[in-house]
Amino acid sequence: STLTNANTYTPTARPLANTDYIFLVIYVNRCLVKDTVRVIVLDPNFNLIRMKDTSICPRDTFQIFPHDQGEFSIYRWTPNSPFVISNPNIRTPVLKPMSTTQYILSISNYCYSKFDTVVVNVLPLPNVGLKALDSICFGETYQFLSNPSHSDYTWTTSEPSFSNRKIYNPTAKPRISQTYLLKVIDTNSCTNTDSIRLLVHELPYLSVVTI
């Protein structure tokens, strides 16, 4: 719809946005050839970064896709440290902030120079809420307690008496000392792990001597 004539080999195009034009030609031997050309519209009124400020979990990364301004545009991101961005000189780098970070994208070409920003909020790790160490006497039942506000719990243990591996407060009656690992996922889908070492003390030896 933005071509003056779709049935000629030299049409004029007036696209309002970045547009792929597909060219089809049939040779005299009835062979079909197909090719594509992308026409980039350099409009300073476009928002360079189309996404809003976002949030991610600690240690997560994501690739950002700003408005395509063609290979003839120069892209510059700040901060430009390799620890927080994969490549500061391309349009679609991988962002990997260690803490909440504002990224600034500058684009320059023969039509304009402008910049846009996006803030990536790094959420806190979920608090697992386990004790690091605890103990019981042999034959006792132990009640584990973790943070009850998370959406998913996964305990890792080989203890056969462990009551439930998917709740925050299971019980167990272990015979030996061992470590129990817990992975939690919070309401933001962020993950964290922690462990508790539970010591099982032997009962004191008792003997009765009759006189």
mmCIF file of C-alpha atoms in Angstrom:
data_model
loop_
_atom_site.group_PDB
_atom_site.id
_atom_site.type_symbol
_atom_site.label_atom_id
_atom_site.label_comp_id
_atom_site.label_asym_id
_atom_site.label_seq_id
_atom_site.Cartn_x
_atom_site.Cartn_y
_atom_site.Cartn_z
ATOM 1 C CA SER A 1 0.000 0.000 0.000
ATOM 2 C CA THR A 2 2.992 2.350 0.317
ATOM 3 C CA LEU A 3 4.309 1.643 -3.196
ATOM 4 C CA THR A 4 3.490 3.787 -6.229
ATOM 5 C CA ASN A 5 3.291 0.684 -8.415
ATOM 6 C CA ALA A 6 3.702 -2.896 -7.200
ATOM 7 C CA ASN A 7 4.049 -4.274 -10.748
ATOM 8 C CA THR A 8 7.154 -2.462 -11.915
ATOM 9 C CA TYR A 9 10.830 -3.007 -11.163
ATOM 10 C CA THR A 10 11.372 0.643 -10.102
ATOM 11 C CA PRO A 11 8.527 1.618 -7.765
ATOM 12 C CA THR A 12 8.727 4.467 -5.279
ATOM 13 C CA ALA A 13 8.112 3.613 -1.617
ATOM 14 C CA ARG A 14 6.858 5.970 1.079
ATOM 15 C CA PRO A 15 6.619 3.833 4.261
ATOM 16 C CA LEU A 16 5.512 5.336 7.572
ATOM 17 C CA ALA A 17 7.370 2.714 9.612
ATOM 18 C CA ASN A 18 10.137 0.166 9.052
ATOM 19 C CA THR A 19 8.867 -2.033 6.232
ATOM 20 C CA ASP A 20 10.066 -5.193 4.490
ATOM 21 C CA TYR A 21 9.384 -5.102 0.740
ATOM 22 C CA ILE A 22 9.378 -8.493 -0.989
ATOM 23 C CA PHE A 23 10.338 -8.556 -4.661
ATOM 24 C CA LEU A 24 9.169 -11.423 -6.883
ATOM 25 C CA VAL A 25 10.239 -11.790 -10.514
ATOM 26 C CA ILE A 26 9.609 -14.542 -13.073
ATOM 27 C CA TYR A 27 12.279 -14.982 -15.736
ATOM 28 C CA VAL A 28 11.567 -16.009 -19.311
ATOM 29 C CA ASN A 29 12.394 -19.591 -18.375
ATOM 30 C CA ARG A 30 9.566 -19.378 -15.789
ATOM 31 C CA CYS A 31 11.955 -19.542 -12.827
ATOM 32 C CA LEU A 32 10.795 -17.558 -9.797
ATOM 33 C CA VAL A 33 13.259 -15.375 -7.880
ATOM 34 C CA LYS A 34 12.444 -13.775 -4.533
ATOM 35 C CA ASP A 35 14.341 -11.139 -2.559
ATOM 36 C CA THR A 36 13.619 -8.748 0.309
ATOM 37 C CA VAL A 37 14.723 -5.236 1.183
ATOM 38 C CA ARG A 38 14.020 -3.483 4.493
ATOM 39 C CA VAL A 39 13.415 0.254 4.371
ATOM 40 C CA ILE A 40 14.251 1.941 7.690
ATOM 41 C CA VAL A 41 12.292 5.082 8.583
ATOM 42 C CA LEU A 42 14.443 7.500 10.575
ATOM 43 C CA ASP A 43 11.845 9.355 12.598
ATOM 44 C CA PRO A 44 13.093 11.302 15.658
ATOM 45 C CA ASN A 45 9.592 11.077 17.148
ATOM 46 C CA PHE A 46 9.841 7.307 17.616
ATOM 47 C CA ASN A 47 10.493 5.988 21.125
ATOM 48 C CA LEU A 48 13.850 4.282 20.812
ATOM 49 C CA ILE A 49 13.156 1.895 23.711
ATOM 50 C CA ARG A 50 9.627 0.617 23.349
ATOM 51 C CA MET A 51 9.464 -1.231 26.665
ATOM 52 C CA LYS A 52 8.668 0.339 30.038
ATOM 53 C CA ASP A 53 10.846 0.088 33.122
ATOM 54 C CA THR A 54 11.039 -3.541 34.188
ATOM 55 C CA SER A 55 12.058 -5.787 37.078
ATOM 56 C CA ILE A 56 14.176 -8.943 37.103
ATOM 57 C CA CYS A 57 15.432 -11.391 39.706
ATOM 58 C CA PRO A 58 19.036 -11.298 40.946
ATOM 59 C CA ARG A 59 21.512 -12.932 38.556
ATOM 60 C CA ASP A 60 18.925 -12.897 35.733
ATOM 61 C CA THR A 61 19.629 -11.359 32.320
ATOM 62 C CA PHE A 62 17.482 -10.408 29.358
ATOM 63 C CA GLN A 63 17.948 -9.179 25.823
ATOM 64 C CA ILE A 64 16.462 -5.801 24.938
ATOM 65 C CA PHE A 65 15.057 -4.922 21.485
ATOM 66 C CA PRO A 66 14.942 -1.159 20.875
ATOM 67 C CA HIS A 67 13.441 0.381 17.739
ATOM 68 C CA ASP A 68 15.413 -0.688 14.677
ATOM 69 C CA GLN A 69 17.175 2.319 13.142
ATOM 70 C CA GLY A 70 19.256 0.364 10.682
ATOM 71 C CA GLU A 71 22.901 -0.612 10.426
ATOM 72 C CA PHE A 72 23.826 2.949 9.374
ATOM 73 C CA SER A 73 22.857 4.226 12.846
ATOM 74 C CA ILE A 74 25.402 4.271 15.662
ATOM 75 C CA TYR A 75 24.205 2.711 18.933
ATOM 76 C CA ARG A 76 25.817 3.522 22.281
ATOM 77 C CA TRP A 77 24.695 2.170 25.667
ATOM 78 C CA THR A 78 25.685 3.369 29.130
ATOM 79 C CA PRO A 79 26.741 2.065 31.536
ATOM 80 C CA ASN A 80 29.093 0.265 29.186
ATOM 81 C CA SER A 81 30.816 -2.088 31.616
ATOM 82 C CA PRO A 82 30.988 -5.709 30.384
ATOM 83 C CA PHE A 83 29.727 -6.754 33.819
ATOM 84 C CA VAL A 84 26.313 -5.134 33.235
ATOM 85 C CA ILE A 85 25.881 -5.319 29.440
ATOM 86 C CA SER A 86 27.086 -7.808 26.841
ATOM 87 C CA ASN A 87 27.982 -5.238 24.171
ATOM 88 C CA PRO A 88 27.374 -1.469 24.521
ATOM 89 C CA ASN A 89 27.761 -0.838 20.768
ATOM 90 C CA ILE A 90 24.894 -2.889 19.317
ATOM 91 C CA ARG A 91 21.143 -2.395 19.185
ATOM 92 C CA THR A 92 20.090 -5.576 21.013
ATOM 93 C CA PRO A 93 22.551 -6.314 23.833
ATOM 94 C CA VAL A 94 21.946 -8.609 26.783
ATOM 95 C CA LEU A 95 21.419 -6.594 29.972
ATOM 96 C CA LYS A 96 22.783 -8.168 33.144
ATOM 97 C CA PRO A 97 22.550 -5.649 36.000
ATOM 98 C CA MET A 98 23.870 -6.622 39.424
ATOM 99 C CA SER A 99 21.655 -3.987 41.099
ATOM 100 C CA THR A 100 18.927 -1.597 39.967
ATOM 101 C CA THR A 101 20.368 0.220 36.937
ATOM 102 C CA GLN A 102 19.263 2.927 34.516
ATOM 103 C CA TYR A 103 20.406 2.136 30.970
ATOM 104 C CA ILE A 104 20.769 4.996 28.482
ATOM 105 C CA LEU A 105 20.663 4.323 24.733
ATOM 106 C CA SER A 106 22.049 6.985 22.383
ATOM 107 C CA ILE A 107 21.438 6.708 18.640
ATOM 108 C CA SER A 108 22.940 8.942 15.968
ATOM 109 C CA ASN A 109 22.622 8.899 12.177
ATOM 110 C CA TYR A 110 22.480 11.385 9.293
ATOM 111 C CA CYS A 111 18.947 12.479 10.311
ATOM 112 C CA TYR A 112 19.201 13.000 14.076
ATOM 113 C CA SER A 113 20.881 12.195 17.395
ATOM 114 C CA LYS A 114 18.750 11.350 20.423
ATOM 115 C CA PHE A 115 18.644 9.144 23.498
ATOM 116 C CA ASP A 116 16.178 7.134 25.568
ATOM 117 C CA THR A 117 16.337 5.370 28.941
ATOM 118 C CA VAL A 118 15.002 2.313 30.714
ATOM 119 C CA VAL A 119 15.351 1.343 34.380
ATOM 120 C CA VAL A 120 15.911 -2.320 35.255
ATOM 121 C CA ASN A 121 14.977 -2.957 38.878
ATOM 122 C CA VAL A 122 16.759 -5.906 40.486
ATOM 123 C CA LEU A 123 14.448 -7.498 43.022
ATOM 124 C CA PRO A 124 15.768 -8.847 46.328
ATOM 125 C CA LEU A 125 16.373 -12.541 46.755
ATOM 126 C CA PRO A 126 13.564 -14.301 48.606
ATOM 127 C CA ASN A 127 14.250 -14.894 52.285
ATOM 128 C CA VAL A 128 14.276 -18.655 52.850
ATOM 129 C CA GLY A 129 14.105 -18.273 56.629
ATOM 130 C CA LEU A 130 15.866 -21.450 57.759
ATOM 131 C CA LYS A 131 18.048 -21.882 60.806
ATOM 132 C CA ALA A 132 21.611 -22.763 59.899
ATOM 133 C CA LEU A 133 21.954 -25.390 62.646
ATOM 134 C CA ASP A 134 19.680 -27.167 65.079
ATOM 135 C CA SER A 135 19.618 -30.410 67.054
ATOM 136 C CA ILE A 136 17.301 -33.014 68.542
ATOM 137 C CA CYS A 137 17.624 -36.173 70.563
ATOM 138 C CA PHE A 138 17.368 -39.579 68.927
ATOM 139 C CA GLY A 139 13.726 -40.636 68.580
ATOM 140 C CA GLU A 140 12.285 -37.101 68.596
ATOM 141 C CA THR A 141 10.256 -35.554 65.753
ATOM 142 C CA TYR A 142 11.601 -32.266 64.406
ATOM 143 C CA GLN A 143 9.432 -29.478 62.951
ATOM 144 C CA PHE A 144 11.159 -27.549 60.154
ATOM 145 C CA LEU A 145 10.155 -23.911 59.786
ATOM 146 C CA SER A 146 10.884 -21.647 56.809
ATOM 147 C CA ASN A 147 9.363 -18.421 55.500
ATOM 148 C CA PRO A 148 5.645 -19.155 54.867
ATOM 149 C CA SER A 149 5.094 -16.307 52.360
ATOM 150 C CA HIS A 150 6.539 -17.942 49.243
ATOM 151 C CA SER A 151 4.647 -19.619 46.405
ATOM 152 C CA ASP A 152 6.713 -22.793 45.988
ATOM 153 C CA TYR A 153 8.900 -24.987 48.217
ATOM 154 C CA THR A 154 11.150 -27.884 47.236
ATOM 155 C CA TRP A 155 13.078 -29.797 49.904
ATOM 156 C CA THR A 156 15.970 -32.069 48.958
ATOM 157 C CA THR A 157 16.657 -34.913 51.376
ATOM 158 C CA SER A 158 16.965 -38.681 51.454
ATOM 159 C CA GLU A 159 15.373 -38.903 54.903
ATOM 160 C CA PRO A 160 12.555 -41.524 54.649
ATOM 161 C CA SER A 161 10.587 -40.022 57.551
ATOM 162 C CA PHE A 162 10.348 -36.595 55.892
ATOM 163 C CA SER A 163 6.650 -35.723 55.846
ATOM 164 C CA ASN A 164 6.244 -33.437 52.795
ATOM 165 C CA ARG A 165 8.797 -31.978 50.372
ATOM 166 C CA LYS A 166 6.479 -29.216 49.049
ATOM 167 C CA ILE A 167 5.486 -27.276 52.183
ATOM 168 C CA TYR A 168 7.259 -24.706 54.345
ATOM 169 C CA ASN A 169 6.928 -26.610 57.642
ATOM 170 C CA PRO A 170 7.424 -30.365 57.186
ATOM 171 C CA THR A 171 8.410 -32.765 59.950
ATOM 172 C CA ALA A 172 10.921 -35.606 60.179
ATOM 173 C CA LYS A 173 12.107 -38.185 62.687
ATOM 174 C CA PRO A 174 15.696 -38.749 61.552
ATOM 175 C CA ARG A 175 18.041 -41.352 62.970
ATOM 176 C CA ILE A 176 21.288 -39.637 61.918
ATOM 177 C CA SER A 177 22.637 -36.092 61.586
ATOM 178 C CA GLN A 178 22.266 -34.673 58.091
ATOM 179 C CA THR A 179 21.771 -31.506 55.999
ATOM 180 C CA TYR A 180 18.429 -30.564 54.450
ATOM 181 C CA LEU A 181 18.317 -28.282 51.391
ATOM 182 C CA LEU A 182 15.361 -26.015 50.568
ATOM 183 C CA LYS A 183 14.673 -24.094 47.343
ATOM 184 C CA VAL A 184 11.931 -21.443 47.416
ATOM 185 C CA ILE A 185 10.246 -19.407 44.671
ATOM 186 C CA ASP A 186 8.566 -16.170 45.708
ATOM 187 C CA THR A 187 5.580 -14.332 44.190
ATOM 188 C CA ASN A 188 7.939 -12.542 41.740
ATOM 189 C CA SER A 189 9.202 -15.935 40.469
ATOM 190 C CA CYS A 190 12.612 -15.292 42.017
ATOM 191 C CA THR A 191 14.478 -18.312 43.397
ATOM 192 C CA ASN A 192 16.756 -18.795 46.377
ATOM 193 C CA THR A 193 18.173 -21.772 48.278
ATOM 194 C CA ASP A 194 19.307 -22.403 51.836
ATOM 195 C CA SER A 195 20.022 -25.349 54.080
ATOM 196 C CA ILE A 196 19.783 -26.473 57.667
ATOM 197 C CA ARG A 197 22.127 -28.901 59.408
ATOM 198 C CA LEU A 198 20.167 -31.021 61.895
ATOM 199 C CA LEU A 199 22.204 -32.871 64.495
ATOM 200 C CA VAL A 200 20.762 -36.022 66.059
ATOM 201 C CA HIS A 201 22.214 -36.715 69.502
ATOM 202 C CA GLU A 202 22.406 -40.247 70.808
ATOM 203 C CA LEU A 203 20.545 -40.963 74.026
ATOM 204 C CA PRO A 204 22.761 -41.309 77.112
ATOM 205 C CA TYR A 205 23.719 -44.851 78.016
ATOM 206 C CA LEU A 206 21.938 -46.021 81.134
ATOM 207 C CA SER A 207 22.616 -49.176 83.079
ATOM 208 C CA VAL A 208 20.995 -50.324 86.302
ATOM 209 C CA VAL A 209 23.030 -52.302 88.779
ATOM 210 C CA THR A 210 21.115 -54.289 91.329
ATOM 211 C CA ILE A 211 22.626 -54.865 94.758
#
